[in-house]
Coordinates of C-alpha atoms in Angstrom, one line a residue:
T178 CA 12.6 44.5 -40.3
L179 CA 13.6 47.5 -42.3
Y180 CA 11.2 50.4 -42.2
E181 CA 11.5 53.1 -44.9
S182 CA 9.7 56.4 -44.8
A183 CA 8.8 56.0 -48.4
D184 CA 6.8 52.9 -47.7
F185 CA 5.3 53.7 -44.3
S186 CA 4.0 56.8 -42.6
V187 CA 5.5 57.7 -39.2
E188 CA 2.2 56.8 -37.5
E189 CA 2.1 53.4 -39.2
I190 CA 5.6 52.7 -38.0
Q191 CA 4.7 53.7 -34.5
Q192 CA 1.6 51.4 -34.5
T193 CA 3.5 48.5 -36.0
L194 CA 6.2 48.8 -33.3
R195 CA 3.6 49.0 -30.6
N196 CA 1.5 46.0 -31.8
K197 CA 4.1 43.7 -33.1
D198 CA 7.3 44.4 -31.1
E199 CA 5.7 45.9 -28.0
I200 CA 7.9 49.0 -28.3
E201 CA 6.7 52.4 -27.2
I202 CA 8.4 55.2 -29.1
S203 CA 7.3 58.7 -29.8
L204 CA 6.5 60.1 -33.2
G205 CA 9.3 62.6 -32.8
E206 CA 11.9 59.9 -32.1
I207 CA 10.8 58.0 -35.2
E208 CA 10.9 61.1 -37.3
E209 CA 14.4 61.9 -36.1
V210 CA 15.7 58.4 -37.1
L211 CA 14.0 58.6 -40.5
N212 CA 15.0 62.2 -41.2
P213 CA 17.9 63.2 -39.0
K214 CA 18.4 66.9 -38.5
S215 CA 22.2 66.8 -39.2
S216 CA 23.7 64.8 -42.0
D217 CA 27.3 65.7 -41.1
F218 CA 29.6 62.8 -41.2
I219 CA 31.1 62.0 -37.8
S220 CA 34.6 60.5 -38.2
E221 CA 35.5 57.4 -36.2
I222 CA 38.1 59.3 -34.1
E223 CA 35.5 61.9 -33.2
Y224 CA 33.0 59.2 -32.3
R225 CA 35.6 57.6 -30.0
K226 CA 36.3 61.0 -28.4
R227 CA 32.7 61.2 -27.3
E228 CA 32.9 57.7 -25.8
Y229 CA 36.2 58.5 -24.1
R230 CA 34.9 61.8 -22.6
Y231 CA 31.8 60.0 -21.3
L232 CA 33.9 57.3 -19.6
I233 CA 36.3 59.6 -17.9
D234 CA 33.5 61.9 -16.6
S235 CA 32.4 60.5 -13.3
D236 CA 29.2 62.5 -13.4
N237 CA 27.8 60.0 -15.9
Y238 CA 28.3 56.9 -13.7
E239 CA 25.1 57.3 -11.6
E240 CA 22.8 58.3 -14.5
D241 CA 23.4 55.6 -17.1
T242 CA 21.9 52.1 -16.4
S243 CA 23.7 50.7 -19.4
L244 CA 27.0 51.2 -17.5
V245 CA 27.9 50.2 -13.9
I246 CA 31.3 51.6 -13.1
D247 CA 33.7 51.4 -10.1
V248 CA 36.9 53.5 -10.1
Q249 CA 40.2 52.0 -9.1
E250 CA 42.9 54.5 -8.1
D251 CA 46.2 53.5 -6.6
H252 CA 49.5 55.3 -6.2
D253 CA 51.2 52.1 -7.4
F254 CA 49.6 52.7 -10.8
D255 CA 52.0 55.6 -11.3
Q256 CA 54.9 53.3 -12.2
F257 CA 52.9 52.1 -15.2
Y258 CA 51.9 55.7 -16.3
I259 CA 48.3 54.8 -15.5
K260 CA 46.0 57.5 -14.2
K261 CA 43.1 55.4 -13.2
I262 CA 41.3 52.1 -14.0
L263 CA 37.6 51.7 -14.4
Q264 CA 35.8 48.4 -13.6
L265 CA 32.9 48.4 -16.0
K266 CA 30.7 45.8 -14.3
R267 CA 28.0 46.3 -16.9
L268 CA 28.3 47.7 -20.4
K269 CA 26.2 47.4 -23.5
L270 CA 27.6 46.7 -27.0
T271 CA 25.4 47.4 -30.0
S272 CA 26.6 45.8 -33.2
V273 CA 25.4 46.7 -36.7
Q274 CA 26.9 45.4 -39.9
T275 CA 26.7 48.1 -42.5
G276 CA 28.9 46.4 -45.1
Y277 CA 32.0 44.3 -45.8
S278 CA 34.8 43.7 -48.4
R279 CA 36.0 40.5 -49.9
Q280 CA 39.6 41.6 -50.5
E281 CA 41.9 44.0 -48.7
P282 CA 40.4 45.6 -45.5
I283 CA 38.7 48.9 -45.9
D284 CA 39.2 51.8 -43.5
K285 CA 35.9 52.5 -41.6
D286 CA 35.9 56.2 -42.5
L287 CA 36.6 55.6 -46.1
F288 CA 33.8 53.1 -46.2
A289 CA 31.3 55.4 -44.5
E290 CA 32.2 58.8 -45.9
F291 CA 33.3 58.5 -49.5
T292 CA 31.6 57.6 -52.8
M293 CA 32.8 54.7 -54.9
D294 CA 34.7 57.1 -57.3
D295 CA 36.4 58.8 -54.3
F296 CA 37.3 55.4 -52.8
I297 CA 38.9 54.0 -55.9
K298 CA 40.8 57.3 -56.4
I299 CA 42.2 57.3 -52.9
N300 CA 43.0 53.6 -52.8
R301 CA 44.4 53.4 -56.3
H302 CA 42.8 50.0 -56.9
T303 CA 39.3 48.6 -57.6
V304 CA 38.4 47.0 -54.3
K305 CA 34.7 47.6 -54.0
P306 CA 32.8 48.0 -50.7
K307 CA 29.8 45.7 -50.4
Y308 CA 26.7 46.9 -48.4
T309 CA 24.4 44.8 -46.2
S310 CA 21.4 46.5 -47.7
T311 CA 20.7 46.8 -51.4
K312 CA 20.1 50.5 -50.9
G313 CA 23.7 51.0 -49.7
K314 CA 24.3 54.3 -47.9
A315 CA 20.7 55.3 -48.5
T316 CA 19.5 52.8 -46.0
K317 CA 18.1 54.5 -43.0
I318 CA 17.5 51.7 -40.6
L319 CA 19.4 48.4 -40.2
P320 CA 18.9 45.5 -37.7
A321 CA 21.2 45.6 -34.7
V322 CA 22.2 43.2 -31.9
E323 CA 22.5 44.4 -28.3
S324 CA 24.8 42.4 -26.0
Y325 CA 25.8 43.0 -22.4
G326 CA 29.1 42.3 -20.8
E327 CA 31.9 43.7 -18.7
G328 CA 35.2 45.4 -19.2
I329 CA 38.3 47.1 -17.8
F330 CA 39.1 50.7 -19.0
I331 CA 42.6 52.0 -18.5
E332 CA 43.4 55.8 -18.7
F333 CA 47.0 56.7 -19.1
E334 CA 48.7 59.9 -17.8
Q335 CA 48.8 62.3 -20.8
Q336 CA 51.7 64.5 -19.6
R337 CA 53.9 61.6 -18.7
L338 CA 53.4 59.9 -22.0
A339 CA 54.2 63.2 -23.8
S340 CA 57.4 63.5 -21.7
W341 CA 58.4 60.0 -22.5
I342 CA 58.0 60.6 -26.2
A343 CA 60.0 63.8 -26.0
K344 CA 62.8 62.1 -24.1
A345 CA 62.8 58.9 -26.3
S346 CA 63.0 61.1 -29.4
N347 CA 66.6 61.9 -28.5
H348 CA 67.6 58.3 -29.2
D349 CA 68.3 57.3 -32.8
S350 CA 67.1 53.7 -32.2
F351 CA 63.7 55.0 -31.1
N352 CA 63.4 57.3 -34.1
K353 CA 64.4 54.5 -36.5
R354 CA 61.7 52.2 -35.2
I355 CA 59.0 54.8 -35.5
E356 CA 60.2 55.9 -39.0
K357 CA 60.3 52.2 -40.1
I358 CA 56.6 51.6 -39.1
K359 CA 55.6 55.0 -40.6
E360 CA 57.3 54.2 -43.9
N361 CA 55.7 50.8 -44.0
A362 CA 52.3 52.3 -43.3
L363 CA 52.6 54.9 -46.0
H364 CA 53.4 52.2 -48.6
S365 CA 50.9 49.6 -47.4
E366 CA 48.0 48.6 -49.6
Y367 CA 45.7 49.1 -46.6
R368 CA 44.9 52.8 -47.2
L369 CA 43.7 55.0 -44.4
S370 CA 41.4 58.1 -44.5
E371 CA 43.1 61.5 -44.8
E372 CA 42.6 62.3 -41.2
K373 CA 44.3 59.0 -40.0
M374 CA 47.1 59.4 -42.6
K375 CA 47.9 62.9 -41.1
M376 CA 48.1 61.3 -37.6
I377 CA 50.3 58.5 -38.8
N378 CA 52.8 61.2 -40.0
S379 CA 53.0 62.5 -36.4
V380 CA 55.7 60.8 -34.4
S381 CA 54.0 61.6 -31.1
Y382 CA 50.7 60.1 -32.2
L383 CA 52.2 57.0 -33.8
A384 CA 54.5 56.3 -30.8
K385 CA 51.6 56.7 -28.3
F386 CA 49.3 54.6 -30.4
I387 CA 51.8 51.7 -30.8
F388 CA 52.6 51.9 -27.0
I389 CA 49.0 51.7 -25.9
H390 CA 48.1 49.1 -28.6
T391 CA 51.0 46.9 -27.6
F392 CA 50.2 47.4 -23.9
S393 CA 46.7 46.2 -24.6
H394 CA 47.9 43.0 -26.4
I395 CA 50.3 41.9 -23.7
L396 CA 47.7 42.5 -21.0
I397 CA 45.1 40.4 -22.9
K398 CA 47.7 37.7 -23.3
E399 CA 48.5 37.8 -19.6
L400 CA 44.8 37.6 -18.7
E401 CA 44.8 34.4 -20.8
F402 CA 47.9 33.0 -19.2
L403 CA 47.2 34.0 -15.6
T404 CA 43.4 33.9 -15.2
G405 CA 42.4 31.3 -17.8
Y406 CA 40.3 33.5 -20.1
P407 CA 40.8 32.5 -23.7
A408 CA 42.0 35.5 -25.8
T409 CA 39.2 34.8 -28.2
S410 CA 36.7 35.9 -25.6
L411 CA 38.3 39.3 -25.0
S412 CA 38.4 42.3 -27.3
E413 CA 40.0 45.7 -27.3
R414 CA 38.8 49.2 -28.1
L415 CA 41.5 51.8 -28.5
Y416 CA 41.1 55.5 -27.6
V417 CA 44.1 57.4 -28.9
D418 CA 44.6 60.7 -30.7
N419 CA 47.2 63.4 -30.9
S420 CA 46.3 65.1 -27.6
D421 CA 43.0 64.3 -25.9
M422 CA 42.8 60.5 -25.7
Q423 CA 45.1 57.9 -24.2
G424 CA 43.2 54.9 -23.1
V425 CA 42.0 51.4 -23.9
L426 CA 39.0 49.3 -23.0
I427 CA 39.3 45.5 -22.7
Y428 CA 36.0 43.8 -22.6
T429 CA 34.0 40.6 -23.0
I430 CA 30.3 40.2 -23.8
A431 CA 27.7 37.7 -22.6
G432 CA 28.2 34.2 -23.8
A433 CA 32.0 34.4 -23.6
E434 CA 34.1 33.1 -20.8
G435 CA 34.6 35.7 -18.1
S436 CA 31.3 37.7 -18.6
Y437 CA 29.9 37.1 -15.1
G438 CA 32.2 39.3 -13.1
G439 CA 35.4 37.4 -13.4
L440 CA 37.1 40.0 -15.7
V441 CA 36.4 43.1 -13.7
A442 CA 37.6 41.2 -10.6
Q443 CA 41.1 41.2 -12.1
A444 CA 41.0 45.1 -12.0
E445 CA 41.2 45.3 -8.3
S446 CA 44.3 47.3 -7.7
S447 CA 46.5 44.8 -5.8
R448 CA 45.6 42.0 -8.2
F449 CA 45.9 44.1 -11.3
I450 CA 49.4 45.4 -10.4
K451 CA 50.6 41.7 -10.2
I452 CA 49.1 41.1 -13.6
L453 CA 50.8 44.1 -15.1
N454 CA 54.2 43.1 -13.7
S455 CA 53.8 39.6 -15.0
A456 CA 52.8 40.8 -18.4
L457 CA 55.8 43.1 -18.7
Q458 CA 58.1 40.3 -17.6
R459 CA 56.7 38.0 -20.3
A460 CA 57.1 40.9 -22.8
K461 CA 60.9 41.0 -22.1
D462 CA 61.2 37.3 -22.7
C463 CA 59.9 36.3 -26.1
T464 CA 60.8 32.8 -27.2
S465 CA 61.5 34.1 -30.7
D466 CA 64.1 36.7 -29.5
P467 CA 66.5 38.0 -30.7
V468 CA 65.0 37.5 -34.2
C469 CA 61.6 39.0 -33.1
Y470 CA 63.0 42.0 -31.3
H471 CA 65.4 43.0 -34.1
S472 CA 62.9 42.5 -36.9
D473 CA 62.7 45.1 -39.7
G474 CA 59.0 44.4 -40.2
Q475 CA 56.5 41.6 -39.4
G476 CA 52.8 41.0 -40.1
V477 CA 50.5 42.7 -42.6
G478 CA 52.6 45.2 -44.6
G479 CA 55.4 45.0 -42.1
L480 CA 53.5 47.1 -39.7
N481 CA 54.9 45.4 -36.6
L482 CA 58.4 45.3 -35.3
A483 CA 59.0 43.3 -32.1
A484 CA 55.7 41.5 -32.2
C485 CA 55.0 37.8 -33.0
Y486 CA 52.6 35.1 -31.8
S487 CA 55.0 34.2 -29.0
C488 CA 54.7 37.6 -27.4
C489 CA 52.1 40.0 -28.7
L490 CA 49.8 38.8 -31.5
L491 CA 46.2 37.9 -30.7
P492 CA 43.3 36.1 -32.4
E493 CA 42.0 38.4 -35.2
T494 CA 38.6 38.8 -33.5
S495 CA 40.3 40.3 -30.5
C496 CA 42.3 43.0 -32.3
E497 CA 40.9 46.2 -33.9
E498 CA 43.9 46.7 -36.2
F499 CA 44.4 43.3 -37.9
N500 CA 47.4 42.7 -35.5
S501 CA 49.2 45.7 -36.8
Y502 CA 51.1 48.7 -35.2
L503 CA 52.7 46.6 -32.5
D504 CA 56.2 46.9 -31.0
R505 CA 57.4 45.6 -27.7
G506 CA 60.4 47.8 -28.0
L507 CA 58.4 50.9 -27.0
L508 CA 57.6 49.1 -23.7
I509 CA 60.8 47.3 -22.7
G510 CA 63.4 48.6 -25.2
D511 CA 66.8 49.5 -23.8
E512 CA 67.2 53.3 -23.2
F513 CA 63.9 54.4 -24.6
G514 CA 61.3 51.9 -23.5
V515 CA 58.6 53.2 -21.1
Y516 CA 59.3 50.2 -18.7
Y517 CA 62.9 49.3 -19.7
S518 CA 64.2 49.9 -16.2
K519 CA 61.6 47.8 -14.4

């Protein structure tokens, strides 16, 4: 049910929730939802920073009943540039559909922040966002679905990734791969918000993003091969920016295979190291090589290099980026790959 302050008083909403839905909520909380104190737009990257900080701060683990977390730390993780792994034995996913498009995908920040005129100007075409509610952005409350599941969160070593990028930048082959994806991104019809376009122009950000995104994909595929979870039941959430974030969450929700403790069990250090070694070995041996590895651009807008369905691509429901910004070369490439010597 959609409650609007124009139609109901705060007291009436409280009474309706109490009688009909058996929900106890204060007048102040209802007022804050209907008339939030701050109307400042929070970008997607900033929203993810808050999630990331919450996950890596161990002080939160005992306080939040929506999250049940165990930390896995092992010196053997160092060889994979991993700082620590979190077993999220319980997590809550809240899903709200605010809108959709029927043609090219629309960047989340463009959809949420800009007006129609701004959107058309930035994207240079007339793809129109469609809203779930007839009131569009003026809608104050929308129905949501809460689901519970489990996940594995991986935090990478910030300084080691920065050192790798600095060292790899000395190789022309590395620079050519990054520049090729950047060039394809800038000419793609899938337009990004100004903040993301600035990050795309940064070699350090783009290299780190492609590395972590590709790592996530080969790990999900390995979980499918080695543990039997279908990739359609697993999803990723990427936490990457220029400096503060370098992590990924792989999760599944209730109703999907592996949502009863089986996924987090794979994150036990000895078992997880075997999974990582196996995933990297498969990444070195794509059945479509050498064509796949030496590609000049694959996928949507040519935003992938060494990535095809034989090695990296996942079902669309599992990937946040429409199976884009992937390249095995940054993991196992000769001379500059993070894991090329392993």
